[in-house]
XYZ file of C-alpha atoms in Angstrom:
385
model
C 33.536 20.140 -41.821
C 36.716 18.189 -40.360
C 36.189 16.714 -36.507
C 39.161 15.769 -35.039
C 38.822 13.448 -32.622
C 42.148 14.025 -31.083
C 41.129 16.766 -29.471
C 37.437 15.388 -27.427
C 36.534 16.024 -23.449
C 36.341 12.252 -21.319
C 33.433 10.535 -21.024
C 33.979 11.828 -17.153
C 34.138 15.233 -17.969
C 30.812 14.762 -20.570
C 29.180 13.351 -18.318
C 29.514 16.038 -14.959
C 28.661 18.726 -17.628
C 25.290 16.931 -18.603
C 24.607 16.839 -14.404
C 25.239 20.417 -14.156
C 23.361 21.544 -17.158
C 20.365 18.831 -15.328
C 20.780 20.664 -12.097
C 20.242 23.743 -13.786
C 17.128 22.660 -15.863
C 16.051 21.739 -12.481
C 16.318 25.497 -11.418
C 14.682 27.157 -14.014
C 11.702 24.721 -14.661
C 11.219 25.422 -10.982
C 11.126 28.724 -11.557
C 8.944 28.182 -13.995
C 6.135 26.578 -11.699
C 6.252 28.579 -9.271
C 5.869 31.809 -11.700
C 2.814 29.863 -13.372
C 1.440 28.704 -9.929
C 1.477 32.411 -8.696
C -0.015 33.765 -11.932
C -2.931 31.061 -11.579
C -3.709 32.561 -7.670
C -3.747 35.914 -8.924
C -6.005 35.026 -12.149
C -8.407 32.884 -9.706
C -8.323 35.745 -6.754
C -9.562 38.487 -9.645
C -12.280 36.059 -11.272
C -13.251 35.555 -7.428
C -13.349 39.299 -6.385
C -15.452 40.441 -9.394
C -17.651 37.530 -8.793
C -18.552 38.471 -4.860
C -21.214 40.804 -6.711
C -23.101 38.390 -7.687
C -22.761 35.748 -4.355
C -26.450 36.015 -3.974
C -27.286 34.970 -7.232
C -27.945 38.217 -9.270
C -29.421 37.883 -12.464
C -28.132 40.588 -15.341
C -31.085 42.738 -15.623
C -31.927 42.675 -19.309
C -32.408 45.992 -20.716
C -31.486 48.017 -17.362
C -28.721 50.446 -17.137
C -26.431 47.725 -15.419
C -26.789 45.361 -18.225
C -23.888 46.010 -20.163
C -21.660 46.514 -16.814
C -22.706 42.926 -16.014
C -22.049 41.332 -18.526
C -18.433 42.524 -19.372
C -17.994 41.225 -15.707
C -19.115 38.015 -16.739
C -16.769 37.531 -19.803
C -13.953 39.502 -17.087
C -14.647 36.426 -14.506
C -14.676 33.936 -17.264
C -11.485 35.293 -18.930
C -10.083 35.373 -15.188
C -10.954 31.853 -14.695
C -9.756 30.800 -17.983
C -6.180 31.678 -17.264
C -6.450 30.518 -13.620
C -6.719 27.042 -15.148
C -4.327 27.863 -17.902
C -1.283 28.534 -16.117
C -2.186 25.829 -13.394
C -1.725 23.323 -16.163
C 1.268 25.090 -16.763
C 2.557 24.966 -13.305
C 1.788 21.000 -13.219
C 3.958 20.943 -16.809
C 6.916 22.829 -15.318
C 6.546 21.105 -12.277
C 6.803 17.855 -13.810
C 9.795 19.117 -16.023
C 11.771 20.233 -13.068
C 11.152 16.852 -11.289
C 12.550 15.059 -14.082
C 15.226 17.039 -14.501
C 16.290 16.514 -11.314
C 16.193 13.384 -10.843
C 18.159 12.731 -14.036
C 21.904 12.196 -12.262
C 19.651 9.635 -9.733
C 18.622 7.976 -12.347
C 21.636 7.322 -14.530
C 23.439 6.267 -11.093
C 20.979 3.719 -9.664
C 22.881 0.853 -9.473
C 20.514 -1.510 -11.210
C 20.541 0.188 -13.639
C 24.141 0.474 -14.091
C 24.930 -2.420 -13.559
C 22.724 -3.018 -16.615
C 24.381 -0.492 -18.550
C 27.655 -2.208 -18.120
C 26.979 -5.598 -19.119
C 25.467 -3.658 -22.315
C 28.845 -1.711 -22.711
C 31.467 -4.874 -22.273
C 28.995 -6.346 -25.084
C 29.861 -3.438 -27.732
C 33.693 -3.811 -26.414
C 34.360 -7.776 -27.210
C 32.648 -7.042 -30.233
C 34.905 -4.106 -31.071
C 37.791 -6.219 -30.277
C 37.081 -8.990 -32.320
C 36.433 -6.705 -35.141
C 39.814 -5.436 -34.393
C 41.527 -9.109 -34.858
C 38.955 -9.056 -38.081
C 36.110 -11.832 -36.302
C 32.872 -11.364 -37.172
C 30.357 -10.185 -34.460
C 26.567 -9.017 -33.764
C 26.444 -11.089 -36.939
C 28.479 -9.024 -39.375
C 32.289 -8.009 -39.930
C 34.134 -5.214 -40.319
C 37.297 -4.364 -41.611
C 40.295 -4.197 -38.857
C 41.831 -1.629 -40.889
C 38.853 0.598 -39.831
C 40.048 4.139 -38.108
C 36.305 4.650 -36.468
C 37.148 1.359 -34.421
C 40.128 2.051 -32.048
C 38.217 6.017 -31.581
C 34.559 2.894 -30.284
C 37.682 0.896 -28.243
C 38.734 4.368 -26.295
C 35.142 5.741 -26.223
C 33.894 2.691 -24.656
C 36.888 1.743 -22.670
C 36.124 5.053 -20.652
C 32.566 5.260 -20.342
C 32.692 1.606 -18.808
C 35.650 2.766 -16.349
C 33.445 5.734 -15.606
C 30.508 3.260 -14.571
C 32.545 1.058 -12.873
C 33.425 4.154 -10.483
C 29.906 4.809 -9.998
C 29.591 1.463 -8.672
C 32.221 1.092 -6.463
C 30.899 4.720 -4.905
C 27.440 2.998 -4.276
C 29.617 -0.221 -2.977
C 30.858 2.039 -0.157
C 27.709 3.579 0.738
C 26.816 0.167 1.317
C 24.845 -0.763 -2.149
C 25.827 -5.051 -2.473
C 26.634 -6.076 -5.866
C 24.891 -10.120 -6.241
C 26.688 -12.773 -7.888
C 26.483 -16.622 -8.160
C 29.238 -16.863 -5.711
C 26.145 -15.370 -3.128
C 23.754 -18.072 -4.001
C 23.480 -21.798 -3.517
C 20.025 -24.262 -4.520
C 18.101 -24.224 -1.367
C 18.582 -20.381 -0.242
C 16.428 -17.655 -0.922
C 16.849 -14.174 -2.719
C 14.288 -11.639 -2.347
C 13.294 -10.108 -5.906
C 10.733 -7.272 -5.947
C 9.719 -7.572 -2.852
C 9.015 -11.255 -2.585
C 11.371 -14.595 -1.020
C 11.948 -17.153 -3.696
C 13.823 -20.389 -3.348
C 16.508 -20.423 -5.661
C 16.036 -23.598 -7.755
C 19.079 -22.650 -9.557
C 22.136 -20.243 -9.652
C 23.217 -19.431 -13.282
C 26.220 -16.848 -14.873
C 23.840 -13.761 -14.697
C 20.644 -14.703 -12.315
C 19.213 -17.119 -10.425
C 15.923 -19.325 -11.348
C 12.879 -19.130 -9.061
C 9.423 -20.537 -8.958
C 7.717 -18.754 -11.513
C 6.535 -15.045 -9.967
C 2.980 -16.040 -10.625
C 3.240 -17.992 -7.559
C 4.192 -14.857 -5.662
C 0.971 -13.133 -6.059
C -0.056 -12.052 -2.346
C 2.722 -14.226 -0.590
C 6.230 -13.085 1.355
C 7.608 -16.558 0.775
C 7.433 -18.780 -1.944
C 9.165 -22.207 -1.948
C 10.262 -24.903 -4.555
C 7.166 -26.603 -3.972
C 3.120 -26.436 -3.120
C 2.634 -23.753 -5.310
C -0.074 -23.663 -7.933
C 2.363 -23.267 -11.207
C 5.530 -25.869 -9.542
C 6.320 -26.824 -13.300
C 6.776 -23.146 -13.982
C 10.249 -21.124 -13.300
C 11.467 -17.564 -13.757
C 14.957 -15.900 -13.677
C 15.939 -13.483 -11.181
C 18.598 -10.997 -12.428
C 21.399 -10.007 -10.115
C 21.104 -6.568 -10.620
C 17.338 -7.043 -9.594
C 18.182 -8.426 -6.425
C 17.905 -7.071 -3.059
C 18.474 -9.464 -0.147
C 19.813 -13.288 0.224
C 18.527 -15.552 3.506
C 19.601 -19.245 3.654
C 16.975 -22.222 3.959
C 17.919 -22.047 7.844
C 17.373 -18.284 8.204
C 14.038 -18.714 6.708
C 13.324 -21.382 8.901
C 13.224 -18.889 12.252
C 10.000 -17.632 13.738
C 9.469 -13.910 12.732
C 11.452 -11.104 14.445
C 10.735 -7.434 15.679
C 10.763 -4.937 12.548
C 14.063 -4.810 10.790
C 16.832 -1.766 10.263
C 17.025 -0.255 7.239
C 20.430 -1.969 6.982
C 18.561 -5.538 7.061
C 15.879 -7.191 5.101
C 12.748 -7.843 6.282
C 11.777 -11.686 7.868
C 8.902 -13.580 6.964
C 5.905 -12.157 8.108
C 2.970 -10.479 6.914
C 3.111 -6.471 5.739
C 3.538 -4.288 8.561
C 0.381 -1.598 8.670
C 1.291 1.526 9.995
C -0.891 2.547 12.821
C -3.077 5.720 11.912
C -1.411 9.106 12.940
C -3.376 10.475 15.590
C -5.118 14.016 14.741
C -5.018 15.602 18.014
C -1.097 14.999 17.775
C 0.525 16.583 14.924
C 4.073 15.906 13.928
C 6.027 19.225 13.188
C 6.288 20.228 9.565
C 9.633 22.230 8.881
C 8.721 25.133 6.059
C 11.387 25.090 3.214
C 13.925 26.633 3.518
C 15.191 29.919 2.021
C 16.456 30.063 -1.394
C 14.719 26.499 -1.743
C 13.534 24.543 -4.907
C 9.684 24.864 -5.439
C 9.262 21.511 -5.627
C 10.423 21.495 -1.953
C 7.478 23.801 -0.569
C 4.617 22.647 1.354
C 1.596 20.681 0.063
C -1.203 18.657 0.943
C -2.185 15.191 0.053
C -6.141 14.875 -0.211
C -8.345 12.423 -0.588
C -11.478 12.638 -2.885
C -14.207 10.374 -2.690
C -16.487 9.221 -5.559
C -19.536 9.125 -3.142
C -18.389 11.554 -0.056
C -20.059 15.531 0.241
C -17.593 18.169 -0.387
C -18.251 21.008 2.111
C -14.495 20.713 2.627
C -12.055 19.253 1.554
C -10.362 16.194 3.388
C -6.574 15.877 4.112
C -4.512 13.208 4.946
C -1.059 14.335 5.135
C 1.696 17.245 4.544
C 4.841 16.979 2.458
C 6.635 18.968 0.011
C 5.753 19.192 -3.382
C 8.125 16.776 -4.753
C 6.692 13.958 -2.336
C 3.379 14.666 -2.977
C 3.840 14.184 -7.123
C 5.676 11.047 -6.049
C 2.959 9.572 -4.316
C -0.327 10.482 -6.083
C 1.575 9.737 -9.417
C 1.672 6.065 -8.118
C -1.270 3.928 -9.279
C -1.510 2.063 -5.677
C -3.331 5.446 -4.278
C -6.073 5.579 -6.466
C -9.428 2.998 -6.553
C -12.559 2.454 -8.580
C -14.099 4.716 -6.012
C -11.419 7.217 -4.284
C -8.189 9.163 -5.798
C -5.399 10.997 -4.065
C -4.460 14.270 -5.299
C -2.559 17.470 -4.096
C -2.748 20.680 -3.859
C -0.714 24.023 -2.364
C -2.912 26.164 -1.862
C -5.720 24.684 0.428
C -7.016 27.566 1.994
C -8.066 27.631 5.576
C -7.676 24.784 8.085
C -11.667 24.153 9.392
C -13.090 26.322 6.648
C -11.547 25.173 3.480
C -10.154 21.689 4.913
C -10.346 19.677 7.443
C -7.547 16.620 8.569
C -9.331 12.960 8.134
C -7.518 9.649 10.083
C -5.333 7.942 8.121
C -5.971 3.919 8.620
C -2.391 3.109 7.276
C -3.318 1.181 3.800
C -0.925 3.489 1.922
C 1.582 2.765 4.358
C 3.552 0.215 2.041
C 3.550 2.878 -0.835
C 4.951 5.416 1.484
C 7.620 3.247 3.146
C 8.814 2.379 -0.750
C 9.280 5.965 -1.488
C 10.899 7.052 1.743
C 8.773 9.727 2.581
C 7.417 10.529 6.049
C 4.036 11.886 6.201
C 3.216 14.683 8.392
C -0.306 16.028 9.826
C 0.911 19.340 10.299
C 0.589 22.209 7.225
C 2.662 25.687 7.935
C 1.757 27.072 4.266
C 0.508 30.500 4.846
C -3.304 30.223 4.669
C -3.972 31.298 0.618
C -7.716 31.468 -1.038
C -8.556 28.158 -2.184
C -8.219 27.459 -5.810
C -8.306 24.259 -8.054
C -6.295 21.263 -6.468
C -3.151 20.463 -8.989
C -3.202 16.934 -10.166
């Protein structure tokens, strides 16, 4: 086999084919779920017709000409049931398939995380370079005669000018790339969600008190903390808002924009959604993704009766993996969970308040809950996890 190297696509042009063949991943998997998910309702709704005949608890009559009709309805309903549950599981498997899929071009352009991937890149290019002018790096030479080294040089010189793009778009959609020139001793960065004083601005991050001493605080200072002898580093590309020492000094304001951070004060709650007022719920809409369909977030309670089950909001599909996937909405006694196809509103399910302690969860993932469901009423069937 002979590669020629001459003749390669761009990094660029690699890279937008990967997205589309993601997008389209996306598409099918979908597809895919929603094929499974309708194939689960129809296996359920035939286990649940043939097993109306015996709702009132009819025994198979042993030895009586309806015996053997019985029980071939039995192993029917169990067979029924059997691949109800089988293809749910596979609706929850393409489901999460087509999620990940995408989200794959989201992922590989978060900022963070390219900005991560480029200090890794201009690594591998100094060292190709000195290998080049025949210096030894990563702890080993190689020769400078070397063909495979100027093909690395081009290979990485364009993936890095490829990231360096991507960062410049997020620049001008108003993403704020942190350096030390940002940072003097004495302000304070917010890093995952908590103020540190910086005691010190290095090359490539900033020290802090150690994060131990930001365990249930909004602001943590240089001093009166229960670790002071302990520090931590701070990352630029893991930070997400600056304040001076005379900023954080001001009494607390009214709720921020989006565009600002948030002051010092304690979490916001969000006040319950009242029941008797639903927000509207727009269906998807045609030609959509299945992951953008209706579904409803439930709550299920180790100790509470089930004579229906209990709601708490509508979203699509998508949000609703987002948010019971997060470990923040479950407890030692309760767990969130979702299903689409609920059944009837007052006979299947019924809306419960919401008191606003998954507020912060929600307001990280940027998703608006709603207390409004305009899914067609379907037979209940087993909630999806």
């Amino acid at each position: 086999m002979t590669v020629d190297n001459a003749d390669r696509r761009s990094f660029s042009e690699a890279e937008e084919e990967r997205e589309e063949k993601a997008e389209g991943r996306a598409d099918r998997f979908g597809e895919y779920a929603a094929s499974a998910a309708q194939s689960s309702d129809a296996a359920w709704k035939k286990s649940h017709d043939i097993s109306e005949r015996f709702a009132f608890g009819q025994p198979i009559l042993v030895g009586h000409h309806s015996e053997g009709r019985a029980r071939r309805d039995h192993a029917r309903m169990d067979d029924a049931m059997r691949k109800s549950i089988g293809d749910s599981d596979r609706a929850a498997h393409w489901s999460g398939r087509a999620q990940a899929a995408a989200s794959y071009q989201q992922f590989k352009k978060d900022p963070g995380r390219t900005l991560r991937r480029l200090d890794k890149l201009r690594a591998d290019l100094r060292a190709v370079e000195k290998w080049q002018r025949g210096e030894s790096a990563k702890g080993f030479s190689r020769s400078p005669a070397d063909p495979e080294l100027k093909i690395e040089h081009q290979e990485l010189t364009e993936e890095i000018a490829h990231w360096e793009k991507v960062i410049k778009d997020a620049e001008a959609e108003g993403f704020k790339v942190w350096s030390r020139a940002d940072f003097k001793r004495g302000d304070f960065v917010l890093y995952r969600g908590t103020w540190y004083e910086v005691l010190r601005v290095n090359p490539k991050s900033v020290t802090i008190p150690h994060i131990h001493n930001g365990i249930g605080k909004r602001i943590v200072r240089a001093t009166g903390n229960q670790h002071d002898d302990w520090t931590w580093t701070a990352p630029y590309d893991g930070v997400s808002g600056r304040k001076s020492a005379a900023e954080m000094q001001q009494p607390p304001q009214a709720p921020a924009t989006e565009a600002q951070e948030p002051a010092e004060q304690s979490p916001a709650v969000e006040e319950p959604v009242p029941v008797g007022k639903p927000t509207a719920a727009a269906a998807p809409a045609a030609g959509a993704s299945w992951l953008d369909g209706m579904a409803l977030v439930l709550i299920a309670s180790k100790n509470s009766p089930r004579r229906r089950k209990r709601a708490l909001w509508a979203m699509t599909r998508r949000e609703a993996q987002a948010v019971c996937g997060d470990p923040r909405t479950s407890g030692r006694s309760y767990i969130l969970t979702w299903t689409d196809r609920p059944g009837t509103e007052g006979t299947d399910w019924e809306w419960v308040e919401d008191n606003g302690s998954h507020a912060p969860v929600l307001n990280e993932l940027g998703i608006t809950p709603r207390r409004e469901c305009t899914a067609a009423p379907q037979a209940p069937a087993a909630e999806a996890a």
